[in-house]
Amino acid sequence: MKVLVIGGGAREHALCRSLSLDPDVNALYCAPGNAGISEVAELRPVDALDGDAVARLAVELGAELVVVGPEAPLVAGVGDAVRASGIPVFGPSADAARLEGSKAFAKDVMAAAGVPTARSYVCTTPEEVDAALDAFGAPYVVKDDGLAAGKGVVVTDDLAAARAHALACDRVVIEEFLDGPEVSLFAITDGVTVLPLQPAQDFKRALDGDEGPNTGGMGAYSPLPWADPKLVDEVMASVLQPTVDELRRRDTPFSGLLYAGLAITSRGVRVIEFNARFGDPETQVVLARLRTPLASVLLNAARGTLDTEPPLAWHDDAAVTVVIASHNYPETPRTGDPIEGLADVAAQDAPHAYVLHAGTRLAGDSVVSAGGRVLSVTATGSDLAQARERAYKAVARIRLDGSQHRTDIAAKAAEGR
Ligand code: AMP
Ligand code: GLY
């Protein structure tokens, strides 16, 4: 099978790595990709937001499956453009990707499907904003309705800050605060059949101890030894299947990856948000544990024949990923710094630990930073403690001037807390 992956972050590197290990895949392309992905896939330049350009590239390459990684192209309808050229696409239509692209739409779908989530108001005027903030009280949760690359959500005890964020958005969702640990559960679906993956946990704050600003994610681990073993079945029944059924009922069937961001509250599981694509950095740890070859699962989802797939098979191993971010991430990340030590990890830590590239590019013969999150150092082990140890050993070999990483990824879970 010839596969083209659209995107160029650590998630796409993880997808390309798994696809490159799949014996069914005989040609693998990534557009635009990054320096690390070039080791497992052939890179092609493309504007990932330009549906016609992506469709032309897919036709030119003779791709038999196109996997669209990031949310922005999905919301922009890149999947629709490629499908219109007759090539199967893993990734939802623009209409279905509104589940991620509009928080208000997601709330409406959840209400119709009876999916448990935070109570909320959609507000467009200062009067509505004040009434909603007053109704829920602190901590205030204020969400920009549209896509905001992880920067649209403010959770604060400060009424003035909550109000200021709300008034800066055209349309805003104000909701009840959910306490309890967060879990990310992904499912692959063709719009009818839903195959859940294994749960993972992401670390959103920049600094150890969950301090500092929100980021795109500083690390992740899977499995979750503290979680109820029935969690996946419960979320399948109360969240994933009803959401897929509701979108089909609306004639906007969702095929691709449905990402449920969940809070495990004292009153039960609640959806914090949906995403319409694999999450980053959770994908890095979930795919590290997936035993089933990926290509045929994605193709069956793209073709509407997911009911022919057996349940997914998993390694017993645990996986941990630690993100190495640029100087000044997430505010104004510095880029263009050389990265050293990649070959040392490949020589000394493989196959248990390896480096997935997020924001990198080739400058001559060297690899330099090209984004806020630069690398996602991933390791597997017989348990979280071993995976953690291997990941941090590899992190220590990487040299990137001014870089930062959290030192406590999966620490509590590894200690059984
Ligand atoms: P989102 O973009 O909706 O995932 O929100 C980003 C982060 O804000 C989430 O991962 C949570 O940590 C936090 N958050 C969002 N909604 C809530 C809520 N209702 N209660 C508490 N925290 C929330
Ligand atoms: N891990 C958070 C996200 O992908 O949105």
JSON list of C-alpha atoms and ligand atoms in Angstrom, two decimals, residues 103 107 118-119 139 141-143 150-155 175-179 182 202 204-205 214 259 261 263 271-275, ligand 1:
[
{"chain": "A", "resi": 103, "resn": "LYS", "atom": "CA", "xyz": [-16.80, 24.15, 20.96]},
{"chain": "A", "resi": 107, "resn": "LYS", "atom": "CA", "xyz": [-21.69, 20.96, 23.08]},
{"chain": "A", "resi": 118, "resn": "ALA", "atom": "CA", "xyz": [-19.68, 20.22, 31.81]},
{"chain": "A", "resi": 119, "resn": "ARG", "atom": "CA", "xyz": [-22.81, 22.39, 31.91]},
{"chain": "A", "resi": 139, "resn": "PRO", "atom": "CA", "xyz": [-12.80, 28.63, 39.08]},
{"chain": "A", "resi": 141, "resn": "VAL", "atom": "CA", "xyz": [-13.62, 28.13, 32.55]},
{"chain": "A", "resi": 142, "resn": "VAL", "atom": "CA", "xyz": [-13.75, 30.32, 29.42]},
{"chain": "A", "resi": 143, "resn": "LYS", "atom": "CA", "xyz": [-13.29, 28.82, 25.94]},
{"chain": "A", "resi": 150, "resn": "GLY", "atom": "CA", "xyz": [-4.28, 25.28, 22.49]},
{"chain": "A", "resi": 151, "resn": "LYS", "atom": "CA", "xyz": [-4.52, 28.94, 23.53]},
{"chain": "A", "resi": 152, "resn": "GLY", "atom": "CA", "xyz": [-8.29, 29.38, 23.51]},
{"chain": "A", "resi": 153, "resn": "VAL", "atom": "CA", "xyz": [-9.04, 28.07, 26.99]},
{"chain": "A", "resi": 154, "resn": "VAL", "atom": "CA", "xyz": [-8.57, 30.07, 30.19]},
{"chain": "A", "resi": 155, "resn": "VAL", "atom": "CA", "xyz": [-9.16, 28.45, 33.59]},
{"chain": "A", "resi": 175, "resn": "GLU", "atom": "CA", "xyz": [-18.72, 26.27, 31.56]},
{"chain": "A", "resi": 176, "resn": "GLU", "atom": "CA", "xyz": [-18.69, 24.53, 34.88]},
{"chain": "A", "resi": 177, "resn": "PHE", "atom": "CA", "xyz": [-15.27, 23.64, 36.30]},
{"chain": "A", "resi": 178, "resn": "LEU", "atom": "CA", "xyz": [-14.52, 19.90, 36.29]},
{"chain": "A", "resi": 179, "resn": "ASP", "atom": "CA", "xyz": [-12.18, 18.53, 38.93]},
{"chain": "A", "resi": 182, "resn": "GLU", "atom": "CA", "xyz": [-7.71, 14.03, 32.91]},
{"chain": "A", "resi": 202, "resn": "ASP", "atom": "CA", "xyz": [-1.01, 14.21, 28.80]},
{"chain": "A", "resi": 204, "resn": "LYS", "atom": "CA", "xyz": [-0.46, 20.28, 29.54]},
{"chain": "A", "resi": 205, "resn": "ARG", "atom": "CA", "xyz": [1.38, 22.73, 31.79]},
{"chain": "A", "resi": 214, "resn": "ASN", "atom": "CA", "xyz": [-0.77, 25.79, 29.24]},
{"chain": "A", "resi": 259, "resn": "TYR", "atom": "CA", "xyz": [-10.27, 12.02, 20.55]},
{"chain": "A", "resi": 261, "resn": "GLY", "atom": "CA", "xyz": [-10.51, 14.54, 26.42]},
{"chain": "A", "resi": 263, "resn": "ALA", "atom": "CA", "xyz": [-12.17, 14.44, 33.31]},
{"chain": "A", "resi": 271, "resn": "VAL", "atom": "CA", "xyz": [-16.04, 15.14, 28.34]},
{"chain": "A", "resi": 272, "resn": "ILE", "atom": "CA", "xyz": [-13.78, 18.20, 28.49]},
{"chain": "A", "resi": 273, "resn": "GLU", "atom": "CA", "xyz": [-13.35, 18.42, 24.74]},
{"chain": "A", "resi": 274, "resn": "PHE", "atom": "CA", "xyz": [-13.36, 16.46, 21.52]},
{"chain": "A", "resi": 275, "resn": "ASN", "atom": "CA", "xyz": [-10.62, 16.57, 18.93]},
{"chain": "B", "resi": 1, "resn": "AMP", "atom": "P1", "xyz": [-9.47, 22.17, 25.99]},
{"chain": "B", "resi": 1, "resn": "AMP", "atom": "O1", "xyz": [-8.81, 22.95, 24.89]},
{"chain": "B", "resi": 1, "resn": "AMP", "atom": "O2", "xyz": [-10.95, 22.24, 26.00]},
{"chain": "B", "resi": 1, "resn": "AMP", "atom": "O3", "xyz": [-8.90, 20.79, 26.11]},
{"chain": "B", "resi": 1, "resn": "AMP", "atom": "O4", "xyz": [-8.98, 22.82, 27.35]},
{"chain": "B", "resi": 1, "resn": "AMP", "atom": "C1", "xyz": [-7.60, 22.87, 27.69]},
{"chain": "B", "resi": 1, "resn": "AMP", "atom": "C2", "xyz": [-7.41, 22.49, 29.12]},
{"chain": "B", "resi": 1, "resn": "AMP", "atom": "O5", "xyz": [-8.17, 23.35, 29.98]},
{"chain": "B", "resi": 1, "resn": "AMP", "atom": "C3", "xyz": [-7.92, 21.10, 29.44]},
{"chain": "B", "resi": 1, "resn": "AMP", "atom": "O6", "xyz": [-7.00, 20.10, 29.16]},
{"chain": "B", "resi": 1, "resn": "AMP", "atom": "C4", "xyz": [-8.19, 21.21, 30.92]},
{"chain": "B", "resi": 1, "resn": "AMP", "atom": "O7", "xyz": [-6.98, 21.06, 31.65]},
{"chain": "B", "resi": 1, "resn": "AMP", "atom": "C5", "xyz": [-8.67, 22.62, 31.09]},
{"chain": "B", "resi": 1, "resn": "AMP", "atom": "N1", "xyz": [-10.14, 22.63, 31.07]},
{"chain": "B", "resi": 1, "resn": "AMP", "atom": "C6", "xyz": [-10.95, 22.75, 30.01]},
{"chain": "B", "resi": 1, "resn": "AMP", "atom": "N2", "xyz": [-12.25, 22.68, 30.35]},
{"chain": "B", "resi": 1, "resn": "AMP", "atom": "C7", "xyz": [-12.27, 22.52, 31.70]},
{"chain": "B", "resi": 1, "resn": "AMP", "atom": "C8", "xyz": [-13.31, 22.41, 32.69]},
{"chain": "B", "resi": 1, "resn": "AMP", "atom": "N3", "xyz": [-14.60, 22.47, 32.36]},
{"chain": "B", "resi": 1, "resn": "AMP", "atom": "N4", "xyz": [-12.94, 22.25, 33.97]},
{"chain": "B", "resi": 1, "resn": "AMP", "atom": "C9", "xyz": [-11.64, 22.21, 34.33]},
{"chain": "B", "resi": 1, "resn": "AMP", "atom": "N5", "xyz": [-10.62, 22.33, 33.46]},
{"chain": "B", "resi": 1, "resn": "AMP", "atom": "C10", "xyz": [-10.92, 22.49, 32.16]}
]
